[in-house]
Amino acid sequence: MNPLCLMVCNAKICTSYSLVKVFMSLFYASFMVDSKF
């Protein structure tokens, strides 16, 4: 594998991981708000 493809694959994994983290934190925040009210 050439380094460019490796960089692109790593960027895709990093972006998908950050998206998952954002969605999980949003879901957790909405869950906490729902449990409070």
mmCIF file of C-alpha atoms in Angstrom:
data_model
loop_
_atom_site.group_PDB
_atom_site.id
_atom_site.type_symbol
_atom_site.label_atom_id
_atom_site.label_comp_id
_atom_site.label_asym_id
_atom_site.label_seq_id
_atom_site.Cartn_x
_atom_site.Cartn_y
_atom_site.Cartn_z
ATOM 1 C CA MET A 1 0.000 0.000 0.000
ATOM 2 C CA ASN A 2 1.314 3.431 -0.866
ATOM 3 C CA PRO A 3 1.389 6.096 1.889
ATOM 4 C CA LEU A 4 -1.203 8.278 0.153
ATOM 5 C CA CYS A 5 -3.839 5.531 0.221
ATOM 6 C CA LEU A 6 -2.889 4.797 3.823
ATOM 7 C CA MET A 7 -3.363 8.464 4.730
ATOM 8 C CA VAL A 8 -6.761 8.561 3.014
ATOM 9 C CA CYS A 9 -7.854 5.380 4.802
ATOM 10 C CA ASN A 10 -6.684 6.785 8.138
ATOM 11 C CA ALA A 11 -8.537 10.049 7.488
ATOM 12 C CA LYS A 12 -11.729 8.128 6.695
ATOM 13 C CA ILE A 13 -11.401 6.086 9.885
ATOM 14 C CA CYS A 14 -10.680 9.205 11.952
ATOM 15 C CA THR A 15 -13.646 11.134 10.538
ATOM 16 C CA SER A 16 -16.034 8.221 11.016
ATOM 17 C CA TYR A 17 -14.740 7.750 14.577
ATOM 18 C CA SER A 18 -15.250 11.436 15.403
ATOM 19 C CA LEU A 19 -18.749 11.313 13.876
ATOM 20 C CA VAL A 20 -19.572 8.312 16.050
ATOM 21 C CA LYS A 21 -18.261 10.155 19.117
ATOM 22 C CA VAL A 22 -20.388 13.217 18.280
ATOM 23 C CA PHE A 23 -23.505 11.108 17.758
ATOM 24 C CA MET A 24 -22.903 9.190 20.979
ATOM 25 C CA SER A 25 -22.444 12.395 22.990
ATOM 26 C CA LEU A 26 -25.600 13.887 21.432
ATOM 27 C CA PHE A 27 -27.547 10.713 22.224
ATOM 28 C CA TYR A 28 -26.184 10.697 25.778
ATOM 29 C CA ALA A 29 -27.069 14.377 26.290
ATOM 30 C CA SER A 30 -30.634 13.886 25.024
ATOM 31 C CA PHE A 31 -30.955 10.804 27.247
ATOM 32 C CA MET A 32 -29.833 12.785 30.301
ATOM 33 C CA VAL A 33 -32.271 15.612 29.481
ATOM 34 C CA ASP A 34 -35.095 13.091 29.037
ATOM 35 C CA SER A 35 -34.320 11.459 32.376
ATOM 36 C CA LYS A 36 -34.258 14.841 34.158
ATOM 37 C CA PHE A 37 -37.711 15.965 32.985
#
